[in-house]
Amino acid sequence: MGRRVLSVLEPDHRSGPGLTRRTDWFPVLKLELEGITKRFGSLLANDHIDLVVEPGEIHSLLGENGAGKSTLMNVLYGLYNPTEGRILVDGKPVNFKGPGDAMDAGIGMVHQHFMLIPVFTVAENVALGNEATHAGGMLNLEETRRKIREISDKYGFHVDPDALVEDLPVGVQQRVEIIKALVRDAEVLILDEPTAVLTPQETDELIDIMAQLKANGTSIVFISHKLREVKAVSDLITVIRRGKVVGTAEPSASTAELASLMVGRAVSLTLDKEDATPGEKTFQVTDLKVTAANGHRVVDGVSFDVARGEVLAVAGVQGNGQTELTEAVLGLQDHVSGSIKLEGRELVGRSIKQVLAAGVGFVPEDRTVDGLVGPFTIAENMVLDMYDRPPYAKGLGMKPKVIADHARQKVEEFDVRTSGIESAVGTLSGGNQQKVVLARELSRSLKLFIASQPTRGLDVGSIEFVHKRIITERDNGTPVMIVSTELDEVAEIADRVAVMYQGTLMGIVPGDTSRDVLGLMMAGMSAEDAKAQPRTEHPMETGGPAGIDDRHDGPDDESGERGGDK
């Protein structure tokens, strides 16, 4: 397929930021989606979506979880066949039967969860499925190494072709995924929630990389729910709600305008709360150690306390021991030492049921595994940890009418979108499943509330509601511990912040600590050293490639029932 050519300006890093040096001419690609519709049974995930991605453009898809963003991109990438509609590349209709066809047409995709083999080297991962060979059919990894070095040097990736992927930081692994696409001559690059697993500093580096890719003519489709990032990187923003395009916006649009487009109503993006008035420190963790089944110490000597009437947020990049910490409190981890005390009572060694009965409310990170029973109804899931106690039971029997009335009340209160309380909770989208868990855990009297990723999968309006409920619980005198990878959420609700890195606490700092300091701590620097570092400007504060001022970001939403996951 013939390509048009384009000459653009690229950053001249010798003279600082800015477009100052002209590149060579190179091929470019225009991508069009016309009337794309995708159904999963009776669920309409994409509804006649039109989208045009111009050559050399960063085009953001903004929407709630469940809006249909990733479903649309999976159609584009050949992972799903569209029910209706067509894809055009440079004005010509194409029919992708799989990702290979999409890659041959110049489309690459970096998935939110990386498609890398940890025990392979960078070169082996890049070569996989696109192997260069010698004349005799033997694998020619040297040619792959050469291409990796060439791309790495061009964009400043600093990626060693012979490094094992499992030894690389998450941000570098993401660069490997980008290199995989560029080696295959991708002219349109789809980035699906690319900052979900990155530190703030790694996010800044990714934004710089996107600017360089754009300067060299690569078009980027940036999928995100984060208003701050979308405003910083975009040339154009398309907003999707419940499977439909509801509008397009320039990056100069306010966060309030974008949020309203996302959810269909006006929402508040700031939390109005009083300063905390901490009381007695009733929850205490001392020298906690958690050992995984393989013998690896995943939580290593962690100590902290939480007072009545305060929110302690545990921050960190996913996978640094936060999950195991919360599971140890609940009794889900087998190999635990140290002490966990609630109002003087030791919780280590107690069963999950005993911990819950002690007054612990718990929102787990993985709702489908630890928070819900998929085949059970919504009503049944609302009382999973209370089904054998009044008012939901009497003697050996449950009271269905009381349970049903309770479920209807909570479905309305927490805006759970469902056809009825008798629906199996497993048929709900992820965000609505999360609402069921939150409704259950915040509906009883608590002595401690722990939530891991409490707003994952919620729209900006629901997040506002959940944050208010968390602060209400705090103001009622409950110790609250939140685990979140969203720094905006941490900044919004935390009174103090504990940062974890590789199973240890890097320090506990005030809730108003800067993102700079928190980001450095998330990368393994102590609180004292992080505070001593000079402050750096972030692309999202200076406007990034799109020249946009930093505004408050509201996280995401998931609406409707299962089918379109973003």
Coordinates of C-alpha atoms in Angstrom, one line a residue:
M1 CA 0.0 0.0 0.0
G2 CA 1.4 3.3 -1.0
R3 CA 2.0 5.9 1.6
R4 CA 2.0 9.7 1.5
V5 CA 5.1 11.4 2.8
L6 CA 5.5 14.2 5.3
S7 CA 8.3 16.4 6.5
V8 CA 8.0 17.6 10.1
L9 CA 10.2 19.3 12.7
E10 CA 11.6 17.3 15.5
P11 CA 13.1 18.4 18.9
D12 CA 16.7 19.3 18.8
H13 CA 17.8 18.2 22.2
R14 CA 21.2 19.9 21.8
S15 CA 19.4 23.3 22.0
G16 CA 16.7 22.4 24.5
P17 CA 13.0 21.7 24.1
G18 CA 11.1 22.9 21.1
L19 CA 10.7 22.0 17.4
T20 CA 13.8 23.2 15.7
R21 CA 15.3 20.7 13.4
R22 CA 13.8 19.2 10.2
T23 CA 13.7 15.5 9.7
D24 CA 13.9 13.4 6.6
W25 CA 10.7 12.7 4.6
F26 CA 8.9 9.6 5.7
P27 CA 5.7 7.7 5.1
V28 CA 2.5 8.6 7.1
L29 CA -0.8 7.0 7.5
K30 CA -4.4 8.3 7.9
L31 CA -6.7 6.0 9.9
E32 CA -10.5 6.2 9.8
L33 CA -13.2 4.2 11.6
E34 CA -16.7 4.5 10.1
G35 CA -19.8 3.3 12.0
I36 CA -17.9 0.7 14.1
T37 CA -20.5 -1.3 16.1
K38 CA -19.6 -4.2 18.3
R39 CA -22.1 -6.4 20.1
F40 CA -21.6 -9.1 22.7
G41 CA -24.9 -10.9 22.8
S42 CA -27.5 -8.3 23.8
L43 CA -24.9 -5.9 25.0
L44 CA -24.0 -3.0 22.7
A45 CA -20.3 -2.2 23.5
N46 CA -19.6 0.1 20.5
D47 CA -22.5 2.0 18.8
H48 CA -21.8 3.3 15.3
I49 CA -18.5 5.0 16.3
D50 CA -16.8 7.3 13.8
L51 CA -13.1 8.3 14.4
V52 CA -10.4 9.9 12.3
V53 CA -6.8 9.8 13.3
E54 CA -4.7 12.2 11.2
P55 CA -1.1 11.6 10.4
G56 CA 1.3 12.7 13.1
E57 CA -1.6 13.4 15.6
I58 CA -2.0 12.4 19.2
H59 CA -5.6 11.6 19.4
S60 CA -7.0 10.7 22.9
L61 CA -9.9 8.5 23.6
L62 CA -11.3 9.6 26.9
G63 CA -14.1 7.8 28.8
E64 CA -15.2 5.9 31.8
N65 CA -14.2 2.3 32.3
G66 CA -17.0 0.4 30.5
A67 CA -17.4 3.2 27.9
G68 CA -16.1 1.0 25.1
K69 CA -12.6 2.5 24.5
S70 CA -10.6 -0.6 24.6
T71 CA -13.2 -2.7 22.8
L72 CA -13.0 -0.2 19.9
M73 CA -9.2 -0.4 19.8
N74 CA -9.4 -4.2 20.0
V75 CA -11.6 -4.1 16.9
L76 CA -9.1 -1.8 15.2
Y77 CA -6.2 -4.1 16.2
G78 CA -7.9 -7.2 14.7
L79 CA -8.6 -8.9 18.1
Y80 CA -12.4 -8.5 17.6
N81 CA -14.4 -8.5 14.4
P82 CA -16.8 -5.5 14.2
T83 CA -20.5 -6.4 14.1
E84 CA -21.0 -3.4 11.7
G85 CA -18.8 -0.7 10.2
R86 CA -15.5 -0.5 8.5
I87 CA -11.9 0.5 8.9
L88 CA -10.1 2.6 6.3
V89 CA -6.3 3.0 6.0
D90 CA -5.3 5.9 3.7
G91 CA -8.9 5.9 2.4
K92 CA -9.0 2.2 1.5
P93 CA -11.2 -0.3 3.3
V94 CA -9.3 -3.0 5.2
N95 CA -10.4 -6.2 6.9
F96 CA -8.2 -7.3 9.8
K97 CA -8.5 -11.0 10.6
G98 CA -6.0 -10.7 13.5
P99 CA -3.3 -8.5 15.0
G100 CA -0.9 -9.6 12.3
D101 CA -3.0 -7.9 9.6
A102 CA -3.1 -4.7 11.7
M103 CA 0.6 -4.7 12.1
D104 CA 1.2 -5.3 8.4
A105 CA -1.0 -2.2 7.8
G106 CA 1.2 -0.1 10.1
I107 CA -0.8 -0.3 13.3
G108 CA 0.8 -1.2 16.6
M109 CA -0.6 -1.6 20.1
V110 CA 0.9 -1.4 23.6
H111 CA -1.6 -3.1 25.9
Q112 CA -2.2 -2.0 29.5
H113 CA -0.9 -5.4 30.7
F114 CA 2.3 -5.9 28.8
M115 CA 2.6 -8.9 26.4
L116 CA 6.2 -9.8 27.3
I117 CA 7.8 -13.0 28.4
P118 CA 9.7 -12.3 31.6
V119 CA 12.5 -14.9 31.2
F120 CA 13.3 -13.8 27.6
T121 CA 15.7 -11.0 26.8
V122 CA 14.6 -7.8 25.2
A123 CA 15.8 -8.9 21.8
E124 CA 14.0 -12.3 22.1
N125 CA 10.8 -10.6 23.0
V126 CA 11.1 -8.1 20.2
A127 CA 11.9 -10.9 17.7
L128 CA 9.0 -13.1 18.8
G129 CA 6.6 -13.5 15.9
N130 CA 8.8 -11.4 13.6
E131 CA 12.0 -13.4 13.6
A132 CA 14.8 -12.4 11.4
T133 CA 16.8 -15.5 10.2
H134 CA 20.0 -16.3 8.5
A135 CA 20.1 -18.0 5.1
G136 CA 20.0 -21.4 6.7
G137 CA 16.9 -20.6 8.7
M138 CA 18.8 -20.0 12.0
L139 CA 17.5 -17.2 14.2
N140 CA 19.3 -13.9 13.6
L141 CA 19.1 -12.0 16.9
E142 CA 21.9 -9.7 15.9
E143 CA 19.7 -8.0 13.4
T144 CA 17.0 -7.6 16.0
R145 CA 19.6 -6.2 18.4
R146 CA 20.7 -3.7 15.8
K147 CA 17.2 -2.5 15.3
I148 CA 16.6 -2.1 19.0
R149 CA 19.8 -0.1 19.4
E150 CA 18.9 2.1 16.5
I151 CA 15.4 2.8 17.8
S152 CA 16.7 3.2 21.4
D153 CA 19.3 5.7 20.3
K154 CA 16.8 7.6 18.2
Y155 CA 14.4 8.1 21.0
G156 CA 16.7 8.0 24.0
F157 CA 15.1 4.8 25.4
H158 CA 18.3 3.4 26.9
V159 CA 17.2 -0.2 26.5
D160 CA 19.8 -3.0 26.6
P161 CA 18.8 -5.7 23.9
D162 CA 20.4 -8.4 26.1
A163 CA 18.7 -7.5 29.4
L164 CA 16.2 -10.0 30.8
V165 CA 12.7 -8.4 30.8
E166 CA 12.0 -9.6 34.4
D167 CA 15.0 -7.5 35.6
L168 CA 13.7 -4.3 34.0
P169 CA 11.7 -1.6 35.7
V170 CA 8.1 -1.3 34.6
G171 CA 8.7 1.9 32.7
V172 CA 11.5 0.3 30.7
Q173 CA 9.3 -2.8 29.9
Q174 CA 6.8 -0.4 28.4
R175 CA 9.6 1.0 26.2
V176 CA 10.2 -2.5 25.0
E177 CA 6.6 -2.8 24.0
I178 CA 6.9 0.4 22.0
I179 CA 10.1 -0.8 20.4
K180 CA 8.3 -4.0 19.4
A181 CA 5.7 -1.9 17.5
L182 CA 8.3 0.4 16.0
V183 CA 10.5 -2.5 14.7
R184 CA 7.4 -3.6 12.8
D185 CA 7.2 -0.1 11.2
A186 CA 4.1 1.0 13.2
E187 CA 2.8 4.3 11.9
V188 CA -0.2 4.4 14.2
L189 CA 0.6 3.4 17.8
I190 CA -2.3 2.6 20.2
L191 CA -1.4 3.1 23.9
D192 CA -4.0 1.5 26.2
E193 CA -4.0 3.2 29.7
P194 CA -0.2 3.4 29.4
T195 CA 0.4 5.2 32.7
A196 CA -1.5 2.8 34.9
V197 CA 1.7 1.1 36.2
L198 CA 4.1 4.0 36.1
T199 CA 5.6 6.4 38.7
P200 CA 5.1 10.1 38.1
Q201 CA 8.6 10.4 36.8
E202 CA 8.1 7.4 34.4
T203 CA 4.8 9.1 33.2
D204 CA 6.8 12.3 32.4
E205 CA 9.3 10.2 30.4
L206 CA 6.5 8.5 28.5
I207 CA 5.0 11.9 27.6
D208 CA 8.4 13.0 26.3
I209 CA 8.7 9.8 24.2
M210 CA 5.2 10.5 22.8
A211 CA 6.3 14.0 21.7
Q212 CA 9.3 12.5 19.9
L213 CA 7.2 9.9 18.2
K214 CA 4.8 12.5 17.0
A215 CA 7.7 14.7 15.8
N216 CA 8.8 11.8 13.6
G217 CA 5.3 11.3 12.1
T218 CA 3.9 8.5 14.2
S219 CA 0.2 8.9 15.0
I220 CA -0.8 7.9 18.6
V221 CA -4.1 6.9 19.9
F222 CA -3.9 7.5 23.6
I223 CA -6.6 5.7 25.7
S224 CA -7.1 7.0 29.2
H225 CA -9.5 8.0 31.9
K226 CA -7.1 10.6 33.4
L227 CA -8.1 14.1 32.5
R228 CA -4.7 15.6 33.6
E229 CA -2.8 13.4 31.2
V230 CA -5.2 13.7 28.3
K231 CA -5.1 17.4 28.4
A232 CA -1.3 17.3 28.5
V233 CA -0.6 15.1 25.5
S234 CA -3.5 15.5 23.1
D235 CA -4.0 17.3 19.8
L236 CA -7.6 16.2 19.8
I237 CA -9.8 14.5 22.4
T238 CA -12.8 12.2 21.5
V239 CA -15.0 11.4 24.4
I240 CA -16.9 8.0 24.5
R241 CA -19.8 7.3 26.9
R242 CA -21.7 4.0 27.0
G243 CA -20.4 2.9 23.6
K244 CA -21.1 6.2 21.8
V245 CA -19.0 9.2 20.8
V246 CA -20.6 12.0 22.7
G247 CA -18.3 14.8 21.6
T248 CA -14.8 15.9 20.7
A249 CA -12.8 18.6 22.5
E250 CA -9.6 20.6 22.2
P251 CA -7.0 20.0 25.0
S252 CA -7.7 23.6 26.1
A253 CA -11.1 22.4 27.3
S254 CA -11.5 22.6 31.1
T255 CA -11.4 19.4 33.2
A256 CA -15.0 20.2 34.3
E257 CA -16.1 20.2 30.6
L258 CA -14.4 17.0 29.9
A259 CA -15.7 15.3 33.0
S260 CA -19.2 16.4 32.2
L261 CA -18.9 14.9 28.7
M262 CA -17.6 11.6 30.3
V263 CA -20.5 11.1 32.7
G264 CA -23.3 13.2 31.1
R265 CA -23.8 15.6 34.0
A266 CA -22.0 18.3 35.9
V267 CA -19.6 17.0 38.5
S268 CA -17.3 18.4 41.2
L269 CA -13.7 17.5 40.8
T270 CA -12.6 18.7 44.2
L271 CA -13.4 17.2 47.6
D272 CA -14.6 19.6 50.2
K273 CA -13.4 18.3 53.6
E274 CA -12.4 19.6 56.9
D275 CA -8.9 19.0 58.3
A276 CA -8.6 15.7 60.2
T277 CA -8.7 15.7 64.0
P278 CA -7.0 12.4 64.8
G279 CA -7.7 10.7 68.0
E280 CA -6.3 7.6 69.7
K281 CA -4.1 5.3 67.6
T282 CA -6.3 2.2 67.6
F283 CA -4.8 0.4 64.6
Q284 CA -1.1 -0.6 65.0
V285 CA 1.1 -2.6 62.7
T286 CA 4.6 -3.6 64.1
D287 CA 7.5 -5.2 62.2
L288 CA 5.1 -7.0 59.8
K289 CA 6.7 -9.5 57.5
V290 CA 4.9 -11.5 54.8
T291 CA 6.6 -14.3 52.9
A292 CA 5.3 -15.6 49.6
A293 CA 5.0 -19.3 48.8
N294 CA 8.2 -19.1 46.8
G295 CA 10.1 -17.8 49.9
H296 CA 10.3 -14.2 48.8
R297 CA 9.8 -11.6 51.5
V298 CA 7.0 -9.4 49.9
V299 CA 6.4 -7.3 53.1
D300 CA 9.6 -6.7 55.0
G301 CA 9.5 -5.2 58.5
V302 CA 6.7 -2.7 58.0
S303 CA 5.5 -0.6 61.0
F304 CA 2.9 2.1 61.2
D305 CA -0.3 3.1 63.0
V306 CA -3.6 4.7 62.1
A307 CA -5.6 6.9 64.4
R308 CA -9.3 7.3 64.8
G309 CA -10.5 10.0 62.5
E310 CA -7.7 10.0 59.9
V311 CA -7.0 8.5 56.5
L312 CA -3.6 6.9 55.9
A313 CA -3.0 6.3 52.2
V314 CA -0.5 3.6 51.2
A315 CA 1.0 4.7 47.8
G316 CA 3.3 3.0 45.4
V317 CA 3.6 1.4 42.0
Q318 CA 1.5 -1.7 41.8
G319 CA 3.3 -4.8 43.0
N320 CA 5.5 -3.4 45.8
G321 CA 3.8 -5.3 48.7
Q322 CA 0.7 -3.2 49.1
T323 CA -1.7 -6.1 48.2
E324 CA 0.1 -8.5 50.6
L325 CA 0.0 -5.9 53.4
T326 CA -3.8 -5.5 53.2
E327 CA -4.3 -9.3 52.8
A328 CA -2.2 -9.9 55.9
V329 CA -4.5 -7.6 57.9
L330 CA -7.5 -9.6 56.8
G331 CA -6.0 -13.0 57.3
L332 CA -5.6 -13.9 53.7
Q333 CA -1.8 -14.5 53.9
D334 CA -0.5 -17.7 55.3
H335 CA 3.1 -16.8 56.3
V336 CA 2.9 -13.7 58.5
S337 CA 5.0 -12.6 61.4
G338 CA 4.9 -9.4 63.5
S339 CA 1.9 -7.8 65.1
I340 CA -1.4 -6.3 63.8
K341 CA -3.5 -4.9 66.6
L342 CA -7.0 -3.3 66.5
E343 CA -8.1 -1.7 69.7
G344 CA -5.5 -3.8 71.6
R345 CA -6.7 -7.1 70.1
E346 CA -4.1 -9.1 68.1
L347 CA -5.4 -10.0 64.6
V348 CA -2.4 -12.1 63.4
G349 CA -3.5 -15.7 63.4
R350 CA -7.2 -15.0 63.3
S351 CA -9.5 -16.2 60.6
I352 CA -11.0 -14.0 58.0
K353 CA -14.4 -14.3 59.6
Q354 CA -13.0 -13.4 63.0
V355 CA -11.2 -10.3 61.5
L356 CA -14.4 -9.1 59.8
A357 CA -16.4 -9.7 63.1
A358 CA -13.8 -7.6 64.9
G359 CA -15.1 -4.6 62.9
V360 CA -12.9 -4.5 59.9
G361 CA -14.4 -3.4 56.6
F362 CA -12.3 -4.5 53.6
V363 CA -12.5 -3.7 49.9
P364 CA -10.1 -6.0 48.2
E365 CA -8.0 -5.1 45.1
D366 CA -9.4 -8.0 43.1
R367 CA -13.1 -7.8 43.6
T368 CA -13.9 -10.9 41.4
V369 CA -11.6 -13.2 43.4
D370 CA -11.8 -11.8 47.0
G371 CA -14.8 -9.5 47.0
L372 CA -17.7 -11.2 45.3
V373 CA -19.3 -14.5 44.3
G374 CA -20.0 -14.1 40.7
P375 CA -23.0 -16.6 40.3
F376 CA -24.7 -15.2 43.4
T377 CA -27.2 -12.4 43.1
I378 CA -26.5 -8.8 43.9
A379 CA -28.8 -9.1 46.9
E380 CA -26.8 -12.1 48.2
N381 CA -23.5 -10.4 47.6
M382 CA -24.6 -7.4 49.6
V383 CA -24.7 -9.5 52.8
L384 CA -21.9 -12.0 52.2
D385 CA -20.2 -11.1 55.5
M386 CA -23.5 -10.5 57.4
Y387 CA -25.9 -13.2 56.1
D388 CA -25.9 -15.2 59.4
R389 CA -26.6 -12.2 61.7
P390 CA -29.6 -10.1 62.4
P391 CA -31.4 -8.5 60.8
Y392 CA -30.6 -10.7 57.8
A393 CA -31.0 -14.0 59.6
K394 CA -33.0 -15.5 62.5
G395 CA -31.8 -18.8 63.9
L396 CA -30.7 -21.0 61.1
G397 CA -32.7 -19.3 58.5
M398 CA -32.1 -16.2 56.3
K399 CA -34.7 -13.5 55.8
P400 CA -35.0 -13.0 52.1
K401 CA -37.4 -10.0 52.2
V402 CA -35.0 -8.0 54.6
I403 CA -32.1 -8.9 52.4
A404 CA -33.9 -7.8 49.2
D405 CA -35.0 -4.5 50.8
H406 CA -31.5 -3.8 51.9
A407 CA -30.1 -4.6 48.4
R408 CA -32.6 -2.3 46.7
Q409 CA -31.7 0.6 49.1
K410 CA -28.0 0.1 48.5
V411 CA -28.4 -0.3 44.7
E412 CA -30.1 3.1 44.6
E413 CA -27.7 4.7 47.1
F414 CA -24.6 3.6 45.3
D415 CA -26.0 4.0 41.8
V416 CA -25.4 0.3 40.8
R417 CA -26.5 0.0 37.2
T418 CA -28.4 -3.3 36.9
S419 CA -31.6 -4.7 35.6
G420 CA -32.5 -5.9 39.1
I421 CA -31.2 -7.2 42.5
E422 CA -31.7 -10.8 41.4
S423 CA -29.1 -10.4 38.6
A424 CA -25.9 -12.4 39.1
V425 CA -23.2 -10.0 40.2
G426 CA -20.9 -11.6 37.7
T427 CA -22.9 -10.1 34.8
L428 CA -22.2 -6.6 36.0
S429 CA -19.3 -4.5 34.6
G430 CA -16.3 -4.1 36.8
G431 CA -17.2 -0.7 38.1
N432 CA -20.7 -1.8 39.1
Q433 CA -19.2 -4.8 40.9
Q434 CA -16.9 -2.5 42.8
K435 CA -20.0 -0.4 43.9
V436 CA -21.6 -3.6 45.3
V437 CA -18.5 -4.3 47.4
L438 CA -18.3 -0.7 48.6
A439 CA -22.0 -0.7 49.4
R440 CA -21.7 -3.8 51.5
E441 CA -18.5 -2.8 53.4
L442 CA -19.7 0.8 54.2
S443 CA -23.1 -0.4 55.4
R444 CA -22.1 -1.6 58.8
S445 CA -20.5 -0.2 61.9
L446 CA -16.7 -0.4 61.5
K447 CA -13.7 -0.1 63.8
L448 CA -11.3 0.0 60.8
F449 CA -11.9 0.5 57.1
I450 CA -9.4 -0.7 54.5
A451 CA -9.9 -0.2 50.8
S452 CA -7.5 -1.3 48.1
Q453 CA -8.1 0.8 44.9
P454 CA -11.5 1.9 46.2
T455 CA -12.5 3.9 43.1
R456 CA -11.1 1.6 40.4
G457 CA -13.7 1.4 37.7
L458 CA -15.8 4.3 38.9
D459 CA -16.8 7.5 37.0
V460 CA -15.9 10.9 38.3
G461 CA -19.3 11.4 39.8
S462 CA -19.2 8.1 41.7
I463 CA -15.7 8.8 42.8
E464 CA -16.8 12.1 44.3
F465 CA -19.5 10.1 46.2
V466 CA -17.1 7.4 47.4
H467 CA -14.5 9.9 48.5
K468 CA -17.2 11.7 50.5
R469 CA -18.2 8.4 52.1
I470 CA -14.6 7.6 53.0
I471 CA -14.2 11.1 54.6
T472 CA -17.6 10.6 56.4
E473 CA -16.3 7.4 57.8
R474 CA -13.1 9.2 58.9
D475 CA -15.1 12.0 60.5
N476 CA -17.2 9.4 62.4
G477 CA -14.0 8.4 64.1
T478 CA -13.0 5.3 62.1
P479 CA -9.4 4.7 61.3
V480 CA -9.2 4.5 57.5
M481 CA -6.4 2.9 55.4
I482 CA -6.5 3.3 51.6
V483 CA -4.2 1.7 49.1
S484 CA -4.1 3.5 45.8
T485 CA -1.9 3.8 42.8
E486 CA -3.6 7.0 41.8
L487 CA -1.6 10.0 43.2
D488 CA -4.5 12.3 42.5
E489 CA -6.7 10.2 44.7
V490 CA -4.0 10.0 47.4
A491 CA -3.7 13.8 47.4
E492 CA -7.4 14.2 47.5
I493 CA -8.2 12.1 50.6
A494 CA -5.1 11.3 52.5
D495 CA -4.2 12.9 55.8
R496 CA -0.9 11.0 55.8
V497 CA 0.8 9.0 53.1
A498 CA 2.9 5.8 53.5
V499 CA 5.0 4.9 50.4
M500 CA 6.0 1.3 49.8
Y501 CA 8.8 0.1 47.6
Q502 CA 9.8 -3.5 47.2
G503 CA 8.0 -4.5 50.4
T504 CA 9.4 -1.8 52.7
L505 CA 8.2 1.6 53.8
M506 CA 10.2 4.4 52.4
G507 CA 8.6 6.8 54.9
I508 CA 5.3 8.3 56.0
V509 CA 4.7 11.9 55.0
P510 CA 1.9 14.5 55.3
G511 CA -1.0 14.3 52.9
D512 CA 0.0 17.5 51.1
T513 CA 3.4 16.2 50.2
S514 CA 4.3 17.1 46.6
R515 CA 4.0 14.6 43.7
D516 CA 7.8 15.1 43.1
V517 CA 8.6 13.7 46.5
L518 CA 6.1 11.0 46.4
G519 CA 7.3 9.9 42.9
L520 CA 10.9 9.7 44.1
M521 CA 9.8 7.7 47.1
M522 CA 7.8 5.3 44.9
A523 CA 11.1 4.8 42.9
G524 CA 12.9 3.7 46.1
M525 CA 14.3 6.9 47.6
S526 CA 13.8 7.6 51.3
A527 CA 11.5 10.5 52.4
E528 CA 14.4 12.5 53.7
D529 CA 16.4 12.2 50.4
A530 CA 13.4 12.8 48.3
K531 CA 12.6 16.0 50.1
A532 CA 16.1 17.2 49.6
Q533 CA 16.0 16.9 45.8
P534 CA 15.4 20.0 43.7
R535 CA 11.9 20.3 42.3
T536 CA 11.5 19.5 38.6
E537 CA 8.9 20.7 36.1
H538 CA 6.5 18.1 34.8
P539 CA 5.1 18.1 31.3
M540 CA 1.6 18.0 32.9
E541 CA 2.4 21.1 34.8
T542 CA 4.0 23.1 32.0
G543 CA 1.4 21.8 29.5
G544 CA 3.5 19.0 27.9
P545 CA 3.4 18.7 24.1
A546 CA -0.1 20.3 23.9
G547 CA 0.8 23.3 26.0
I548 CA -2.0 22.8 28.6
D549 CA -1.9 24.1 32.2
D550 CA -2.1 21.5 34.9
R551 CA -5.6 21.0 36.4
H552 CA -7.2 18.6 38.8
D553 CA -7.8 15.1 37.4
G554 CA -10.8 13.0 38.2
P555 CA -10.4 9.2 37.8
D556 CA -12.6 6.8 36.0
D557 CA -15.9 5.1 35.7
E558 CA -17.3 1.8 34.5
S559 CA -21.0 1.8 33.5
G560 CA -23.3 -0.8 32.1
E561 CA -23.0 -4.5 32.1
R562 CA -20.1 -6.6 30.9
G563 CA -18.7 -6.5 27.4
G564 CA -16.7 -3.3 26.8
D565 CA -14.1 -3.1 29.4
K566 CA -13.0 0.5 28.9

